[in-house]
């Protein structure tokens, strides 16, 4: 029985990156032996165990044989006679198919160190084509290691997988899991660049894929192309350290531009509503979590109004706050403002521009929140008002507070 450190931990050490989770492969052992040594079994598809002290995952060396379509279409074999090399050859990329023994010696049968030095993502063997999730994983790695290229033969194999329909068998939960992880990488646009290059994006997110080649007004969008703009917005969100809901909202905020009638291009009248409707379909199809759904919806509907809000008076500002449900969900409203800043700065030549709308609307919310709604409600009730009239009194009080601040700024030096 021998234990080897494998996969990403080996790769990241060789790259000098901070270590994350460590995974181990155990050769020459049976499940019963692992249990006898105190390991706790947790694997469903194949034998995986948690170390009794460190809690790290230890998987028995295994081979896999394709037995159906999609991610679950495999028959797994584990036994003491499965070698380390048998296990490594079934892995996805050469840079992930390295192991390290107890002496720190790297076992690299497929040239992973060579590809690390050359900054290349390359599949290990033809078995790559048997698991469509690997397309998503490779695209995600491209977003993390954004200075790496994809080997031409690997890209060709991915295109063949798409043509063979393997991508169509991916389950929604796994697609979302990989997309979400890729969105949180350093250069998320690279993930979508790779998915487009192999033809997978049009199968998985046709609403996004159709944005490339759609023109926008150059005076607002010097980059012109809508797909290019959305990728710039996404990378700006990564640059500003945005959360997953913000990044997902950035991804979907302009989907409606892909359905703009050709006769009105490069204008996109009403694209906000169309974006929200298309996002609803994407959310349902990929089973997107509620926090991402809700923020993406409000960003799609209101980003144009947030951009124009410097020209809004107190009444319009208050209506915007109310439409965005800012009083009940102030944290989400601040995420909306960040997504809108990413949208404004995700344009050619405007990456370092100021976005005063964010500070102005954040201050407006603070001003309106400072109104003592309990006291206003009590006064309205004491005056004999009930129901909607109480809510109207709160609205008037908030509007008075916003108006007072606006007036003071106009009269100030």
XYZ file of C-alpha atoms in Angstrom:
413
model
C 0.000 0.000 0.000
C 1.449 3.361 -1.087
C -0.005 6.854 -0.945
C 0.678 9.658 -3.437
C -0.240 13.328 -3.515
C -1.926 13.948 -6.879
C -3.519 16.519 -9.128
C -3.867 20.198 -8.393
C -1.723 20.213 -5.264
C 1.267 18.957 -7.245
C 0.575 21.340 -10.121
C 0.206 24.371 -7.863
C 3.371 23.585 -5.914
C 5.344 23.428 -9.152
C 3.811 26.759 -10.187
C 4.620 28.330 -6.836
C 0.963 29.032 -6.114
C -0.582 28.990 -2.670
C -1.769 25.511 -1.809
C -5.452 24.616 -1.635
C -7.019 21.235 -0.959
C -4.733 18.214 -1.175
C -5.961 14.992 -2.785
C -4.319 11.605 -2.434
C -4.353 8.340 -4.366
C -3.821 5.057 -2.564
C -2.327 2.160 -4.532
C -2.414 -1.462 -3.432
C -5.221 -1.268 -0.894
C -8.789 -2.532 -0.553
C -11.744 -0.615 0.903
C -11.713 -2.882 3.959
C -8.045 -2.146 4.607
C -8.804 1.584 4.487
C -11.628 1.197 6.976
C -9.428 -0.933 9.229
C -6.880 1.900 9.266
C -9.527 4.343 10.487
C -10.399 6.027 7.197
C -14.041 7.054 6.792
C -15.704 6.110 3.470
C -17.531 8.940 1.683
C -17.373 8.102 -2.048
C -20.521 7.347 -4.005
C -19.250 6.699 -7.531
C -15.941 5.126 -6.448
C -14.123 4.451 -3.141
C -13.068 7.711 -1.478
C -12.072 7.965 2.178
C -11.364 10.755 4.653
C -8.130 10.555 6.603
C -8.869 9.985 10.322
C -6.649 12.903 11.406
C -6.355 15.411 8.547
C -9.779 14.850 6.953
C -8.137 14.945 3.502
C -9.604 12.837 0.703
C -7.855 9.596 -0.183
C -9.165 7.759 -3.267
C -8.258 4.243 -4.231
C -6.452 4.080 -7.561
C -9.038 3.345 -10.246
C -9.694 2.842 -13.913
C -12.866 3.847 -15.746
C -14.644 2.451 -18.768
C -17.205 4.409 -20.790
C -20.628 2.790 -20.485
C -23.075 5.540 -21.421
C -23.525 9.226 -22.157
C -22.595 12.141 -19.948
C -20.855 12.581 -16.635
C -22.254 9.443 -14.979
C -21.768 7.128 -17.953
C -18.813 5.187 -16.515
C -18.021 1.835 -14.987
C -15.333 2.233 -12.333
C -12.852 -0.479 -11.351
C -10.754 -0.368 -8.182
C -8.523 -3.142 -6.908
C -5.047 -3.516 -5.402
C -3.640 -4.335 -8.846
C -4.527 -0.892 -10.300
C -1.272 1.031 -10.616
C -0.574 4.712 -10.171
C 0.046 4.986 -13.916
C -3.337 3.347 -14.607
C -4.960 6.027 -12.459
C -3.070 9.003 -13.900
C -3.776 8.152 -17.545
C -7.525 8.586 -16.908
C -7.101 12.176 -15.706
C -8.086 15.179 -17.793
C -5.014 17.368 -18.397
C -1.314 16.660 -18.333
C -0.776 19.396 -15.742
C -3.253 17.568 -13.478
C -1.863 14.082 -14.129
C 1.219 14.292 -11.914
C 1.825 12.663 -8.557
C 4.306 13.089 -5.747
C 5.600 10.327 -3.492
C 6.483 10.511 0.193
C 9.988 11.751 -0.673
C 8.746 14.683 -2.765
C 9.671 12.955 -6.027
C 7.364 13.964 -8.891
C 5.943 11.163 -11.038
C 5.094 12.710 -14.409
C 4.372 10.110 -17.108
C 2.513 12.473 -19.451
C 4.675 15.584 -19.641
C 2.829 17.761 -17.172
C 5.972 19.647 -16.153
C 6.780 20.307 -19.803
C 3.306 21.758 -20.391
C 3.502 23.854 -17.232
C 6.723 25.395 -18.516
C 5.169 25.981 -21.961
C 1.920 27.315 -20.444
C -0.226 24.793 -22.325
C -3.441 22.994 -21.338
C -3.345 19.595 -23.064
C -5.446 16.439 -22.637
C -3.728 13.314 -21.337
C -5.314 10.702 -23.586
C -8.324 10.071 -25.852
C -10.245 9.169 -22.679
C -10.715 12.938 -22.238
C -13.510 12.709 -24.806
C -15.522 10.330 -22.659
C -16.494 12.939 -20.046
C -18.136 16.187 -21.270
C -17.564 17.844 -17.882
C -13.922 18.033 -18.887
C -14.776 20.685 -21.470
C -16.140 22.864 -18.681
C -13.213 22.064 -16.405
C -10.663 22.968 -19.055
C -12.479 26.229 -19.763
C -12.455 26.975 -16.037
C -8.737 26.266 -15.813
C -8.212 28.653 -18.747
C -9.908 31.356 -16.664
C -7.611 30.603 -13.715
C -4.395 30.169 -15.680
C -5.230 32.891 -18.168
C -1.737 33.033 -19.643
C -2.021 29.385 -20.725
C -3.116 28.384 -24.225
C -5.189 25.344 -25.167
C -3.332 22.807 -27.280
C -4.698 22.663 -30.819
C -5.250 18.921 -30.665
C -7.159 19.330 -27.412
C -9.369 22.035 -28.895
C -10.023 19.805 -31.910
C -11.019 16.947 -29.605
C -13.386 19.245 -27.704
C -15.020 20.318 -30.962
C -15.524 16.675 -31.859
C -17.111 16.016 -28.466
C -19.554 18.872 -29.083
C -20.346 17.565 -32.552
C -20.959 14.106 -31.096
C -23.567 15.539 -28.726
C -21.744 14.768 -25.479
C -22.310 18.300 -24.156
C -26.067 17.846 -24.550
C -25.999 15.132 -21.882
C -24.576 17.375 -19.142
C -26.837 17.774 -16.128
C -27.831 21.310 -15.159
C -26.371 21.179 -11.657
C -22.918 20.240 -12.928
C -22.975 22.904 -15.637
C -23.836 25.551 -13.067
C -21.209 24.265 -10.632
C -18.429 24.587 -13.190
C -19.684 27.918 -14.569
C -19.919 29.357 -11.063
C -16.371 28.293 -10.258
C -15.115 29.716 -13.543
C -16.892 33.008 -12.918
C -14.889 33.371 -9.712
C -11.514 32.928 -11.407
C -9.064 35.715 -12.197
C -10.066 36.148 -15.861
C -13.566 34.702 -16.285
C -13.802 35.859 -19.900
C -11.261 33.174 -20.838
C -13.717 30.466 -19.827
C -16.267 31.727 -22.327
C -13.606 32.284 -24.957
C -12.692 28.586 -24.776
C -16.330 27.461 -24.723
C -17.002 29.536 -27.834
C -13.907 28.246 -29.586
C -15.007 24.620 -29.252
C -18.684 25.273 -29.985
C -19.943 24.390 -26.515
C -21.230 27.845 -25.587
C -23.976 27.853 -28.208
C -25.212 24.539 -26.767
C -25.026 25.582 -23.127
C -25.816 29.317 -23.246
C -27.163 30.265 -26.681
C -28.513 33.507 -25.178
C -24.939 34.579 -24.449
C -23.330 33.122 -27.565
C -25.488 35.203 -29.899
C -24.152 38.487 -28.464
C -20.907 38.349 -30.440
C -21.207 40.333 -33.641
C -24.133 42.421 -32.342
C -23.185 46.128 -32.678
C -23.760 48.879 -30.113
C -23.497 52.646 -30.430
C -19.800 53.521 -30.545
C -20.324 56.746 -28.585
C -21.446 54.661 -25.579
C -19.479 51.523 -26.395
C -16.135 52.162 -28.120
C -15.626 48.383 -28.244
C -18.887 48.189 -30.315
C -19.345 44.392 -30.154
C -21.825 43.350 -27.440
C -20.124 40.032 -26.703
C -16.781 41.771 -26.263
C -18.435 44.282 -23.927
C -19.985 41.604 -21.710
C -16.613 39.891 -21.366
C -14.997 43.207 -20.417
C -17.700 43.758 -17.799
C -17.089 40.289 -16.408
C -13.347 40.836 -16.150
C -13.968 44.193 -14.482
C -16.073 42.391 -11.879
C -13.129 40.073 -11.232
C -10.769 43.051 -11.020
C -13.008 44.663 -8.386
C -13.287 41.442 -6.378
C -17.034 41.070 -6.885
C -19.109 38.233 -5.433
C -20.580 35.408 -7.517
C -24.056 37.022 -7.702
C -22.495 40.239 -9.031
C -20.444 38.366 -11.624
C -23.445 36.352 -12.747
C -25.483 39.559 -13.029
C -22.708 41.067 -15.158
C -22.808 38.002 -17.407
C -26.532 38.302 -18.016
C -27.245 42.037 -17.923
C -27.292 42.546 -21.708
C -28.704 39.261 -23.009
C -31.617 41.136 -24.556
C -29.311 42.857 -27.023
C -29.026 39.556 -28.833
C -32.713 39.780 -29.785
C -32.803 43.442 -30.838
C -34.572 43.850 -34.211
C -31.984 44.361 -36.940
C -33.687 47.479 -38.306
C -33.010 49.522 -35.135
C -29.368 48.498 -34.573
C -27.041 49.735 -33.139
C -29.668 51.049 -30.712
C -31.165 48.567 -28.257
C -34.490 49.989 -27.164
C -36.154 47.890 -24.461
C -33.274 45.468 -24.121
C -33.516 45.590 -20.326
C -36.871 43.834 -20.229
C -35.809 41.310 -22.848
C -32.658 40.586 -20.829
C -34.719 39.861 -17.719
C -36.997 37.480 -19.634
C -34.074 35.600 -21.174
C -32.373 35.376 -17.779
C -35.510 33.767 -16.377
C -35.162 30.974 -18.933
C -31.440 30.537 -18.214
C -32.082 30.466 -14.472
C -34.687 27.760 -14.855
C -32.573 25.677 -17.217
C -29.393 25.777 -15.106
C -31.171 25.831 -11.729
C -29.302 28.951 -10.695
C -29.367 29.727 -6.931
C -31.817 32.369 -5.739
C -29.264 34.991 -4.721
C -27.788 34.965 -8.219
C -31.222 34.915 -9.869
C -32.596 37.847 -7.917
C -29.602 40.122 -8.342
C -29.275 39.318 -12.051
C -32.935 40.163 -12.578
C -32.783 43.582 -10.921
C -29.493 44.438 -12.660
C -30.934 43.483 -16.038
C -34.043 45.608 -15.484
C -32.528 48.649 -13.835
C -28.902 49.097 -14.994
C -29.902 51.705 -17.565
C -31.747 53.715 -14.938
C -28.806 53.516 -12.539
C -26.522 54.825 -15.290
C -28.899 57.759 -15.922
C -29.506 58.477 -12.242
C -27.193 61.504 -12.056
C -30.012 63.382 -13.810
C -32.692 62.107 -11.419
C -34.362 64.362 -8.920
C -35.408 63.156 -5.448
C -38.698 61.696 -6.679
C -37.074 59.618 -9.395
C -34.314 58.477 -7.052
C -36.866 57.322 -4.498
C -38.844 55.438 -7.144
C -35.632 53.707 -8.219
C -34.867 52.696 -4.638
C -38.369 51.322 -4.246
C -38.312 49.372 -7.514
C -35.011 47.810 -6.486
C -36.476 46.846 -3.075
C -33.519 48.671 -1.553
C -35.138 49.259 1.837
C -35.807 45.580 2.446
C -32.627 44.352 0.738
C -29.972 47.061 1.078
C -27.042 44.636 0.671
C -28.442 43.495 -2.665
C -28.851 47.119 -3.731
C -25.166 47.770 -3.062
C -24.335 44.717 -5.178
C -26.529 46.165 -7.922
C -24.503 49.373 -7.809
C -21.244 47.438 -8.055
C -22.546 45.488 -11.064
C -23.531 48.756 -12.724
C -20.076 50.199 -12.126
C -18.595 47.098 -13.758
C -20.921 47.668 -16.720
C -19.880 51.311 -17.058
C -16.160 50.557 -16.787
C -16.258 47.399 -18.906
C -15.848 49.450 -22.082
C -12.859 50.145 -24.267
C -10.839 53.035 -22.845
C -13.164 53.544 -19.866
C -11.701 50.904 -17.563
C -10.365 53.467 -15.075
C -13.174 56.004 -15.350
C -15.110 57.270 -12.334
C -18.646 56.085 -11.637
C -20.242 58.706 -9.345
C -23.694 57.119 -9.674
C -22.675 54.432 -7.228
C -21.714 56.797 -4.429
C -24.695 59.092 -5.064
C -27.281 56.300 -4.901
C -25.593 54.671 -1.914
C -25.788 58.018 -0.102
C -29.427 58.433 -1.130
C -30.280 55.060 0.349
C -28.527 55.962 3.595
C -30.460 59.229 3.765
C -33.785 57.520 3.191
C -32.933 54.736 5.633
C -32.256 57.310 8.338
C -35.919 58.274 8.395
C -37.527 57.023 11.602
C -40.278 54.983 9.976
C -41.613 53.789 13.326
C -42.193 57.377 14.442
C -43.741 58.307 11.088
C -46.067 55.286 11.288
C -47.054 56.126 14.858
C -47.861 59.720 13.890
C -49.927 58.577 10.915
C -51.874 56.120 13.046
C -52.452 58.789 15.704
C -53.878 61.023 13.003
C -56.375 58.312 12.085
C -54.630 56.958 8.998
C -54.503 53.239 8.294
C -53.267 50.803 5.674
C -51.877 52.371 2.496
C -52.045 55.852 3.998
C -49.377 54.863 6.537
C -47.108 53.672 3.737
C -47.708 56.922 1.867
C -46.662 58.875 4.947
C -43.384 56.941 5.094
C -42.804 57.612 1.399
C -43.389 61.340 1.906
C -40.982 61.398 4.829
C -38.286 59.687 2.808
C -38.878 62.043 -0.106
C -38.638 65.049 2.227
C -35.299 63.757 3.536
C -33.924 63.277 0.005
C -35.204 66.692 -1.064
C -33.613 68.384 1.949
C -30.228 66.867 1.126
C -30.540 67.809 -2.554
C -31.494 71.376 -1.636
C -28.617 71.701 0.817
C -26.152 70.586 -1.879
C -27.579 73.084 -4.354
C -27.229 75.906 -1.816
C -23.789 74.800 -0.656
C -20.451 76.329 -1.770
